Coordinates of C-alpha atoms in Angstrom, one line a residue:
Chain A
M1 CA 0.0 0.0 0.0
I2 CA 1.5 3.2 -1.2
A3 CA -0.9 5.6 0.4
G4 CA -0.1 6.3 4.0
R5 CA 3.6 6.4 3.5
A6 CA 4.9 9.4 5.4
A7 CA 5.8 12.4 3.2
G8 CA 8.4 14.9 4.2
P9 CA 7.3 18.2 5.7
R10 CA 8.5 20.2 2.7
A11 CA 6.6 18.0 0.3
L12 CA 3.5 18.2 2.5
L13 CA 3.7 22.0 2.6
G14 CA 3.8 22.1 -1.2
L15 CA 0.9 19.7 -1.3
Y16 CA -1.2 21.8 0.9
R17 CA -0.5 25.0 -1.1
A18 CA -1.5 23.3 -4.3
Q19 CA -4.6 21.8 -2.7
F20 CA -5.7 25.1 -1.3
A21 CA -5.4 26.7 -4.7
V22 CA -7.3 23.9 -6.4
H23 CA -10.1 23.8 -3.8
L24 CA -10.4 27.6 -3.7
A25 CA -10.9 27.7 -7.4
A26 CA -13.3 24.8 -7.4
Q27 CA -15.4 26.1 -4.5
M28 CA -15.6 29.6 -6.0
Q29 CA -17.4 28.0 -8.9
Y30 CA -20.2 26.8 -6.6
R31 CA -20.9 30.0 -4.7
V32 CA -24.6 29.3 -4.6
M33 CA -24.0 25.9 -3.1
L34 CA -21.7 27.4 -0.5
A35 CA -24.5 29.8 0.5
I36 CA -27.0 27.0 0.6
W37 CA -24.9 24.9 2.9
L38 CA -24.5 27.9 5.1
I39 CA -28.2 28.2 5.7
G40 CA -28.2 25.1 7.8
L41 CA -25.1 26.2 9.8
V42 CA -26.7 29.6 10.5
L43 CA -30.3 28.6 11.1
Q44 CA -29.8 25.9 13.7
P45 CA -28.0 28.1 16.3
L46 CA -30.3 31.0 15.4
M47 CA -33.3 28.8 16.2
Y48 CA -31.9 27.8 19.6
L49 CA -30.9 31.4 20.2
V50 CA -34.5 32.5 19.8
V51 CA -35.8 29.6 21.9
W52 CA -33.5 30.3 24.8
A53 CA -33.9 34.1 24.6
T54 CA -37.6 33.6 24.8
V55 CA -37.2 31.3 27.8
A56 CA -34.9 33.8 29.6
R57 CA -37.3 36.6 29.1
S58 CA -40.3 34.5 30.3
Q59 CA -38.3 33.6 33.4
G60 CA -37.9 37.3 34.4
G61 CA -34.7 37.9 32.4
E62 CA -32.5 34.9 33.3
A63 CA -32.5 31.2 32.8
G64 CA -29.8 28.8 33.9
G65 CA -27.4 31.6 34.5
F66 CA -27.8 33.2 31.1
T67 CA -29.7 36.4 30.3
A68 CA -31.3 36.8 26.9
G69 CA -28.3 38.8 25.7
Q70 CA -25.9 36.2 27.0
F71 CA -27.8 33.4 25.2
A72 CA -27.5 35.5 22.0
A73 CA -23.7 35.8 22.5
Y74 CA -23.4 32.1 23.3
F75 CA -25.2 30.9 20.2
L76 CA -23.6 33.4 17.9
V77 CA -20.1 32.5 19.0
L78 CA -21.2 28.9 18.7
M79 CA -22.4 29.5 15.2
V80 CA -18.9 30.7 14.2
V81 CA -17.1 28.0 16.1
N82 CA -19.3 25.3 14.8
Q83 CA -18.8 26.5 11.2
L84 CA -15.1 26.5 11.8
T85 CA -14.9 23.0 13.3
F86 CA -17.6 21.4 11.1
T87 CA -16.7 18.7 8.6
W88 CA -18.6 16.5 6.1
V89 CA -16.1 13.6 5.9
T90 CA -18.6 11.1 7.3
E91 CA -20.9 11.5 4.3
V92 CA -18.2 11.9 1.7
T93 CA -16.3 8.8 2.9
E94 CA -19.4 6.6 2.8
Y95 CA -20.1 7.7 -0.8
R96 CA -16.5 7.1 -1.8
V97 CA -16.4 3.6 -0.4
R98 CA -19.8 2.7 -1.8
E99 CA -19.1 4.0 -5.3
G100 CA -15.5 2.7 -5.4
E101 CA -14.2 6.3 -5.6
F102 CA -11.5 5.5 -3.1
S103 CA -9.5 3.6 -5.7
P104 CA -7.9 6.6 -7.4
L105 CA -7.3 8.2 -4.0
L106 CA -5.4 5.2 -2.8
L107 CA -3.1 5.3 -5.8
R108 CA -1.9 8.8 -4.9
P109 CA 1.4 8.9 -3.2
V110 CA 0.1 10.8 -0.1
H111 CA -2.6 9.9 2.4
P112 CA -6.0 11.1 1.3
I113 CA -6.6 12.8 4.7
H114 CA -4.3 15.7 3.6
A115 CA -6.5 16.6 0.6
D116 CA -9.6 16.3 2.8
L117 CA -8.1 18.6 5.4
A118 CA -7.0 21.2 2.8
E119 CA -10.5 21.1 1.2
N120 CA -12.2 21.5 4.6
L121 CA -10.0 24.4 5.7
T122 CA -10.5 26.2 2.4
Y123 CA -14.2 25.9 2.7
K124 CA -14.2 27.2 6.3
L125 CA -12.0 30.2 5.5
L126 CA -14.1 31.0 2.5
T127 CA -17.4 30.8 4.3
L128 CA -16.0 32.6 7.4
T129 CA -16.2 35.8 5.2
L130 CA -20.0 35.2 5.3
T131 CA -20.6 33.8 8.8
L132 CA -18.6 36.5 10.6
P133 CA -20.7 39.4 9.2
I134 CA -23.9 37.4 9.7
A135 CA -23.0 36.7 13.3
L136 CA -22.2 40.4 13.9
L137 CA -25.4 41.5 12.3
L138 CA -27.5 39.0 14.3
G139 CA -25.5 40.1 17.4
V140 CA -26.6 43.6 17.0
S141 CA -30.2 42.7 16.2
F142 CA -30.6 40.4 19.2
G143 CA -28.6 42.6 21.5
A144 CA -25.9 40.1 22.3
D145 CA -24.1 40.7 25.5
F146 CA -20.5 40.0 24.4
S147 CA -17.6 41.5 26.2
P148 CA -14.8 38.8 26.5
P149 CA -11.9 39.3 28.9
V150 CA -8.6 39.9 27.1
W151 CA -7.0 36.7 28.4
A152 CA -10.0 34.7 27.2
V153 CA -9.6 36.0 23.7
A154 CA -5.9 35.1 23.8
A155 CA -6.6 31.5 25.1
F156 CA -9.5 31.2 22.6
V157 CA -7.2 31.0 19.5
P158 CA -5.3 27.8 20.5
A159 CA -8.4 26.3 21.9
L160 CA -10.2 26.8 18.6
G161 CA -7.2 25.4 16.7
L162 CA -7.2 22.3 18.8
A163 CA -11.0 22.0 18.5
V164 CA -10.7 22.1 14.7
A165 CA -8.1 19.4 14.7
L166 CA -9.9 17.2 17.2
R167 CA -13.3 17.3 15.5
F168 CA -11.6 16.7 12.1
V169 CA -9.8 13.6 13.3
A170 CA -12.8 12.3 15.3
D171 CA -15.0 12.7 12.2
W172 CA -12.5 11.0 10.0
L173 CA -12.3 8.0 12.4
V174 CA -16.1 7.6 12.5
A175 CA -16.1 8.0 8.7
L176 CA -13.7 5.0 8.4
L177 CA -16.5 2.7 9.7
A178 CA -17.7 3.0 6.1
F179 CA -15.2 0.3 5.2
W180 CA -17.0 -2.2 7.4
V181 CA -20.6 -0.9 7.0
T182 CA -21.7 -0.1 3.5
R183 CA -24.8 1.9 4.5
M184 CA -23.7 4.4 7.0
T185 CA -26.8 6.6 7.1
A186 CA -28.0 5.5 10.6
I187 CA -24.5 5.6 12.1
N188 CA -23.8 9.0 10.6
Q189 CA -27.1 10.4 11.8
T190 CA -26.7 9.0 15.3
Y191 CA -23.2 10.5 15.4
S192 CA -24.3 13.9 14.2
V193 CA -27.2 14.0 16.7
L194 CA -24.8 13.1 19.5
T195 CA -22.5 15.9 18.3
I196 CA -25.3 18.4 18.2
F197 CA -26.3 17.6 21.8
L198 CA -23.0 16.9 23.5
T199 CA -21.1 19.8 21.9
G200 CA -23.6 22.3 23.4
Q201 CA -25.4 23.2 20.2
I202 CA -28.9 22.8 21.6
A203 CA -28.2 24.5 24.9
P204 CA -25.1 25.4 26.9
L205 CA -23.9 22.2 28.5
S206 CA -24.3 23.8 32.0
L207 CA -28.1 23.6 31.5
F208 CA -28.0 19.8 31.0
P209 CA -28.4 17.3 33.9
E210 CA -25.2 16.1 35.5
P211 CA -24.9 12.7 33.7
V212 CA -25.1 14.3 30.3
R213 CA -22.4 16.8 31.2
V214 CA -20.1 14.0 32.4
V215 CA -20.6 12.1 29.2
A216 CA -19.9 15.2 27.1
A217 CA -16.7 15.9 29.1
V218 CA -15.4 12.3 29.3
L219 CA -15.9 11.8 25.5
P220 CA -14.2 14.3 23.1
F221 CA -17.5 16.1 22.3
R222 CA -17.3 19.0 24.8
W223 CA -13.8 19.8 23.7
M224 CA -14.7 19.9 20.0
V225 CA -17.0 23.0 20.2
A226 CA -18.4 24.0 23.6
F227 CA -15.1 24.5 25.3
P228 CA -13.7 27.3 23.0
V229 CA -17.2 28.9 23.0
E230 CA -17.4 29.0 26.8
L231 CA -13.8 30.1 27.0
L232 CA -14.4 33.1 24.8
L233 CA -17.5 34.2 26.7
G234 CA -15.4 34.3 29.8
R235 CA -17.5 31.6 31.6
L236 CA -14.5 29.4 32.5
S237 CA -12.1 29.8 35.4
A238 CA -8.3 29.6 34.8
R239 CA -8.4 26.0 36.3
E240 CA -11.3 24.9 34.0
T241 CA -9.4 26.4 31.1
L242 CA -6.3 24.4 31.8
V243 CA -8.3 21.2 32.3
G244 CA -9.9 21.9 28.9
F245 CA -6.6 22.3 27.1
G246 CA -5.4 19.1 28.8
A247 CA -8.5 17.2 27.6
Q248 CA -8.2 18.5 24.1
A249 CA -4.5 17.5 24.0
V250 CA -5.1 14.0 25.4
W251 CA -8.0 13.2 23.1
L252 CA -6.1 14.6 20.1
V253 CA -3.0 12.4 20.8
V254 CA -5.2 9.3 21.4
L255 CA -7.2 9.7 18.2
V256 CA -4.2 10.6 16.1
A257 CA -2.5 7.4 17.4
V258 CA -5.6 5.3 16.6
L259 CA -6.1 6.8 13.1
P260 CA -3.3 5.0 11.1
W261 CA -4.1 1.7 12.6
A262 CA -7.8 2.0 11.8
W263 CA -7.0 3.3 8.4
R264 CA -4.8 0.3 7.6
A265 CA -7.4 -2.1 8.9
G266 CA -10.1 -0.4 6.8
V267 CA -8.2 -0.2 3.6
R268 CA -7.5 -3.9 3.9
R269 CA -11.3 -4.5 4.0
Y270 CA -11.9 -2.2 1.0
S271 CA -12.8 -4.2 -2.1
A272 CA -13.4 -1.3 -4.5
V273 CA -17.0 -1.9 -5.5
G274 CA -17.3 -1.7 -9.2
A275 CA -13.7 -2.1 -9.8
Chain B
M1 CA -59.5 5.6 -9.3
S2 CA -56.7 4.5 -11.6
R3 CA -54.6 7.3 -10.0
L4 CA -55.1 5.8 -6.5
R5 CA -54.1 2.4 -7.9
L6 CA -51.0 4.0 -9.4
V7 CA -50.0 5.4 -5.9
G8 CA -50.6 1.9 -4.6
V9 CA -48.3 0.4 -7.3
F10 CA -45.5 2.8 -6.5
L11 CA -45.9 2.2 -2.8
R12 CA -45.7 -1.6 -3.4
L13 CA -42.6 -1.1 -5.6
G14 CA -41.0 0.9 -2.8
V15 CA -41.7 -1.9 -0.3
L16 CA -40.5 -4.6 -2.6
N17 CA -37.3 -2.7 -3.3
E18 CA -36.5 -2.1 0.3
L19 CA -37.4 -5.6 1.5
Q20 CA -34.3 -6.8 -0.3
Y21 CA -32.4 -4.9 2.4
R22 CA -34.2 -6.1 5.5
A23 CA -31.4 -5.1 7.8
N24 CA -32.2 -1.5 6.9
F25 CA -35.4 -1.7 9.0
W26 CA -33.3 -1.8 12.2
I27 CA -31.0 0.9 10.9
Q28 CA -33.9 3.2 10.0
L29 CA -35.7 2.4 13.3
I30 CA -32.6 3.4 15.2
R31 CA -32.3 6.6 13.1
S32 CA -36.0 7.5 13.8
L33 CA -35.7 6.8 17.5
V34 CA -32.5 8.9 17.7
N35 CA -34.4 11.8 16.0
L36 CA -37.3 11.4 18.4
A37 CA -35.0 11.2 21.4
T38 CA -33.3 14.4 20.2
A39 CA -36.6 16.3 19.9
L40 CA -37.8 15.1 23.3
A41 CA -34.5 15.8 25.0
G42 CA -34.5 19.3 23.5
L43 CA -38.0 19.9 24.9
G44 CA -36.9 18.5 28.2
V45 CA -33.9 20.8 28.5
V46 CA -36.0 23.9 27.6
F47 CA -38.8 23.0 30.0
S48 CA -36.4 22.3 32.9
Q49 CA -35.9 26.0 32.8
A50 CA -39.4 27.3 32.0
T51 CA -43.0 26.4 32.3
T52 CA -44.3 27.8 29.0
L53 CA -42.7 28.9 25.7
D54 CA -44.5 31.8 24.1
G55 CA -47.7 30.6 25.7
W56 CA -47.2 26.9 24.7
R57 CA -47.2 24.4 27.6
Q58 CA -44.8 21.4 27.4
D59 CA -47.5 18.9 26.4
E60 CA -48.8 21.3 23.7
L61 CA -45.3 21.5 22.3
L62 CA -45.1 17.8 22.4
A63 CA -48.1 17.7 20.1
L64 CA -46.2 20.1 17.9
V65 CA -43.2 17.7 17.8
G66 CA -45.6 15.0 16.8
V67 CA -46.9 17.1 13.9
Y68 CA -43.4 18.0 12.9
F69 CA -42.6 14.2 12.6
L70 CA -45.8 13.5 10.8
V71 CA -45.4 16.2 8.2
G72 CA -41.7 15.6 7.8
A73 CA -42.4 11.9 7.3
G74 CA -45.0 12.6 4.7
V75 CA -42.7 14.9 2.8
N76 CA -39.7 12.5 3.0
L77 CA -41.9 9.5 2.2
V78 CA -42.7 10.5 -1.4
F79 CA -42.3 14.1 -2.3
L80 CA -38.7 14.8 -1.6
P81 CA -37.3 11.6 -3.1
S82 CA -39.6 11.9 -6.1
M83 CA -38.7 15.6 -6.7
S84 CA -35.0 15.0 -6.4
Q85 CA -35.3 12.2 -9.0
F86 CA -37.3 14.5 -11.2
I87 CA -34.6 17.2 -11.1
G88 CA -32.0 14.6 -11.9
D89 CA -34.1 13.4 -14.8
V90 CA -34.4 16.9 -16.3
R91 CA -30.7 17.3 -16.2
K92 CA -30.0 14.0 -17.8
G93 CA -32.9 14.2 -20.2
T94 CA -34.4 11.0 -18.9
L95 CA -37.6 12.8 -18.2
D96 CA -38.7 11.8 -21.7
Y97 CA -39.6 8.4 -20.3
V98 CA -42.0 9.9 -17.9
L99 CA -43.6 12.3 -20.3
T100 CA -44.3 9.6 -22.9
K101 CA -46.3 7.5 -20.3
P102 CA -50.1 7.7 -20.7
E103 CA -50.7 9.2 -17.3
D104 CA -50.6 12.7 -15.9
A105 CA -46.9 13.6 -15.8
Q106 CA -47.2 15.8 -12.7
L107 CA -48.7 12.9 -10.7
L108 CA -46.0 10.6 -11.9
V109 CA -43.1 12.8 -11.0
S110 CA -44.7 13.5 -7.6
I111 CA -45.1 9.9 -6.5
R112 CA -42.5 7.9 -8.4
R113 CA -40.1 7.3 -5.6
V114 CA -41.2 6.1 -2.2
D115 CA -38.9 5.9 0.8
I116 CA -41.0 3.4 2.8
W117 CA -38.9 3.6 6.0
R118 CA -40.4 7.0 6.6
L119 CA -43.6 5.1 7.6
I120 CA -41.8 4.6 10.8
D121 CA -41.8 8.3 11.4
V122 CA -45.5 8.4 10.5
A123 CA -46.3 5.9 13.2
M124 CA -44.0 7.7 15.6
G125 CA -45.7 11.1 14.8
F126 CA -49.1 9.6 15.6
G127 CA -47.7 8.0 18.8
V128 CA -46.3 11.2 20.0
N129 CA -49.6 13.1 19.3
G130 CA -51.5 10.4 21.2
V131 CA -49.2 10.7 24.2
A132 CA -49.4 14.5 24.0
L133 CA -53.2 14.5 23.9
A134 CA -53.4 11.9 26.8
R135 CA -51.2 14.1 28.9
L136 CA -53.1 17.2 28.1
G137 CA -56.1 15.3 29.4
S138 CA -58.3 16.9 26.8
D139 CA -60.8 15.0 24.7
L140 CA -60.2 15.3 21.0
G141 CA -63.8 16.1 20.0
P142 CA -65.0 15.6 16.4
G143 CA -64.7 19.3 15.7
R144 CA -61.1 19.5 16.7
A145 CA -60.2 16.2 15.0
A146 CA -61.8 17.5 11.8
A147 CA -59.9 20.8 12.1
F148 CA -56.7 18.9 12.7
G149 CA -57.2 16.6 9.7
L150 CA -58.2 19.5 7.5
T151 CA -55.2 21.7 8.4
L152 CA -52.9 18.8 8.2
L153 CA -54.1 18.0 4.6
A154 CA -54.0 21.7 3.7
G155 CA -50.5 22.1 5.2
G156 CA -49.3 19.0 3.3
A157 CA -50.8 20.4 0.1
I158 CA -49.0 23.8 0.7
V159 CA -45.7 22.1 1.2
Y160 CA -46.2 19.8 -1.8
S161 CA -47.1 22.8 -4.1
F162 CA -44.1 24.7 -2.8
L163 CA -41.8 21.8 -3.5
L164 CA -43.3 21.1 -6.9
A165 CA -42.9 24.8 -7.9
L166 CA -39.3 24.8 -6.7
A167 CA -38.5 21.6 -8.6
T168 CA -40.2 22.9 -11.7
T169 CA -37.6 25.7 -11.9
A170 CA -35.3 22.9 -13.1
F171 CA -36.8 23.3 -16.5
W172 CA -35.1 26.6 -16.8
F173 CA -32.1 26.4 -14.4
V174 CA -31.3 22.7 -14.7
R175 CA -29.0 22.4 -11.7
V176 CA -31.4 23.0 -8.8
E177 CA -30.8 19.9 -6.6
N178 CA -29.7 22.2 -3.8
I179 CA -33.1 24.0 -3.7
L180 CA -34.4 20.9 -1.9
V181 CA -31.5 21.1 0.6
V182 CA -32.6 24.6 1.4
F183 CA -36.1 23.3 2.2
Q184 CA -34.7 20.5 4.4
S185 CA -32.5 22.8 6.4
M186 CA -35.2 25.3 6.9
Y187 CA -37.7 22.6 7.9
V188 CA -35.9 22.1 11.2
A189 CA -37.0 25.5 12.3
G190 CA -40.6 24.1 12.4
R191 CA -39.9 22.2 15.5
W192 CA -40.8 25.3 17.5
P193 CA -43.9 27.4 17.2
V194 CA -43.3 30.1 14.6
G195 CA -44.6 32.7 17.1
I196 CA -41.3 32.8 18.9
Y197 CA -39.3 33.9 16.0
P198 CA -38.6 37.6 15.3
P199 CA -40.9 39.1 12.6
W200 CA -38.5 38.9 9.7
L201 CA -37.8 35.2 10.3
R202 CA -41.5 34.4 11.1
G203 CA -42.4 36.1 7.8
T204 CA -39.9 33.9 6.0
L205 CA -41.1 30.7 7.6
T206 CA -44.7 31.6 6.8
F207 CA -44.7 32.9 3.3
V208 CA -41.3 32.1 1.7
V209 CA -40.8 28.6 3.1
P210 CA -44.3 27.7 4.3
I211 CA -43.4 25.7 7.4
A212 CA -45.7 27.6 9.6
F213 CA -48.7 26.4 7.7
A214 CA -47.5 22.9 7.6
I215 CA -46.6 22.4 11.3
T216 CA -47.6 25.2 13.6
V217 CA -51.2 25.5 12.2
P218 CA -52.1 21.8 12.4
A219 CA -50.5 21.5 15.9
S220 CA -52.6 24.5 17.0
A221 CA -55.7 22.8 15.7
L222 CA -54.8 19.6 17.6
V223 CA -54.4 21.3 20.9
G224 CA -57.3 23.6 20.4
R225 CA -55.5 26.9 19.9
L226 CA -56.6 27.5 16.4
D227 CA -58.9 30.4 15.4
W228 CA -61.4 30.4 12.5
P229 CA -59.6 33.0 10.3
T230 CA -56.3 31.0 10.4
L231 CA -58.2 27.8 9.5
V232 CA -60.0 29.4 6.6
G233 CA -56.9 31.2 5.4
T234 CA -54.9 28.0 5.4
V235 CA -57.4 26.1 3.4
V236 CA -57.7 28.9 0.9
L237 CA -54.0 29.2 0.6
A238 CA -53.7 25.5 0.0
A239 CA -56.2 25.6 -2.8
A240 CA -54.5 28.6 -4.4
M241 CA -51.0 27.1 -4.2
L242 CA -52.2 23.8 -5.6
A243 CA -53.7 25.7 -8.6
F244 CA -50.6 27.8 -9.0
S245 CA -48.1 25.0 -8.9
R246 CA -50.2 23.0 -11.4
W247 CA -50.2 26.0 -13.8
F248 CA -46.5 26.6 -13.3
W249 CA -45.8 22.9 -13.9
S250 CA -47.6 23.0 -17.2
V251 CA -45.7 26.1 -18.3
G252 CA -42.5 24.3 -17.3
V253 CA -43.2 21.1 -19.2
R254 CA -43.8 23.0 -22.4
H255 CA -40.4 24.6 -21.9
Y256 CA -38.7 21.1 -21.7
S257 CA -36.9 20.2 -24.8
G258 CA -35.8 16.7 -24.0
A259 CA -32.5 14.9 -24.2
S260 CA -32.1 14.2 -27.9
A261 CA -34.1 17.1 -29.2

C-alpha cells in the first residue's frame, strides 16, 4: 500500500499549497451551493438562540445563569465555532467507499486525509467571510451581551485550533467505519445528533443534567465545540481552562494514534465496489 | 380511481425494493428513534428552565413535535425523493420516459419514488400526538379532530405545491438539486412554534418557506389553539397554491426540450 507512507514536511507544505489553490478555485465556482450549505449552519444556532432568549425573558430575564443577551452571545459564538470546526467527511467517505471512488485516491502517493483537510480548511475560511458578518449583524439585532476578557480572547485562539483538529480527526475516524458498514446513514445520523447535543449546540452544557455533562466531558464532544465557546465568553475559570486544554490534547493524541491503525485495517477490507 | 391504484403500485414497488435490504429496517428504526429522542430531550432541557414557551405548555409543544414528525415523514416518504429524482431526470434528459407515459406527468413525478422507511416516522408522529393528547387530558372532539385533519391536509398540500414549484424551476435552471436542501435545512425550524421567531424570520417561515402552515397551524388545531380566520386562510392558501403549482408545472413542461431534441 503506497498511500499512507509518510511524506516529508516540505513536500507536504507544497501539497497543501497546491490543494488550497485547487479547492479555492473549485469552490468559488459553486458559490450558490456554499451559501445554501451555510443556511443550515446559521439557522440551527439561530433557532436555539430564539428559543432560549424567549425562555430567559419569560423567566424574568434569566434562565440557567444566562440572560437573553448572553444566550444570544453564546449561540452566535457557537455559530462561528461550529462553522469553523464542522466537517462533512462522514458523508463523503461513505459515498467514496460505496461508489468505489477510493480507488484513485489510494493510488496517490500521499494519504487522502491531507486533501480532505485542505478542502475542509478552504471551505471554512471561504465561508467565514460570510458567517462573521452574519454573526455580527445578528449580534446587533438580538442585543448580544458580548464582552470577552482579554486573556480569554488570547486563550480562545489555540483552543479553537485544537478543537478544529480534534473534530476533524474524530469525524475521520467515524467515517472510516464505512469500510465495514456499507450503508452508513444510521451511524452518521446518530453521530451527528450526539455531536449536536453533546457539543452544546442545543443548549449550553451547563443547563443539562449532571450525567449528560459528564458524558460530554469524558468523551471528546465537549472539547470539539463547547469548550472554546465557553472560554471566549469568559465563563470558565483559569483552572477549568487548563483542564480543557489538557482534555483537548489527550484526546487529540489518542485519536491521532488510533487513526493510522484504523486506516490500515479499513483499507484492507476495501474491495473497490465496481472495480 | 386509476390514480389511486398508481399510488398503490409505486408504494408496493418501494416496499419490494427495500425488502431486499431487510437489515435496513433496524437501521432506520434506530435513526428515527434517535431523532425522536433528540426532539424530546430538546424539549426536556427547555422545560427544565421554563413552564411555558411563548404561551405553549410542554405537552402542547409535544403535540407540535408529533406534527413535525408526521409532516416531515409525509414529505420525505414520497415528495422529496420523487422531486429529487425529477430534477436529476431533467438534467440527464431521462424525463422523456415519464412524459411519454399515458398518465398525468405531474402525478408521476410526484409519487415515483417512495422511501418506505419514513412510515416509521408516520407511526411515531401519531404515537407522540397520542401521548401528548393523553397528557393534556383533553378530549379530541369531532370538531377539533376535523380541524386537525383539514389543516394537516392543507399544510401538506401547501408544502407539496411549494416543492413542486421549486422543482419545476429545473426546466429553466437545470441544476437546482440544492433547492431541496434549502427546504430541508429550513424545515428544522418548524420544531418550534413560529410565534417565537422575530418578525422577519417568522415572515420567511410563513410565506417564503411555508413551514408555519405545515406544522404550527395543524398543531394549534390539535391542541385547540386555532382560530377560525387561520383555519379558513390555510385552506384557501392550500387551494390557491395547488392551482398555481399546477399551472407553473404545465408552463415548465412546455419549456422542456428533452435529451435528444
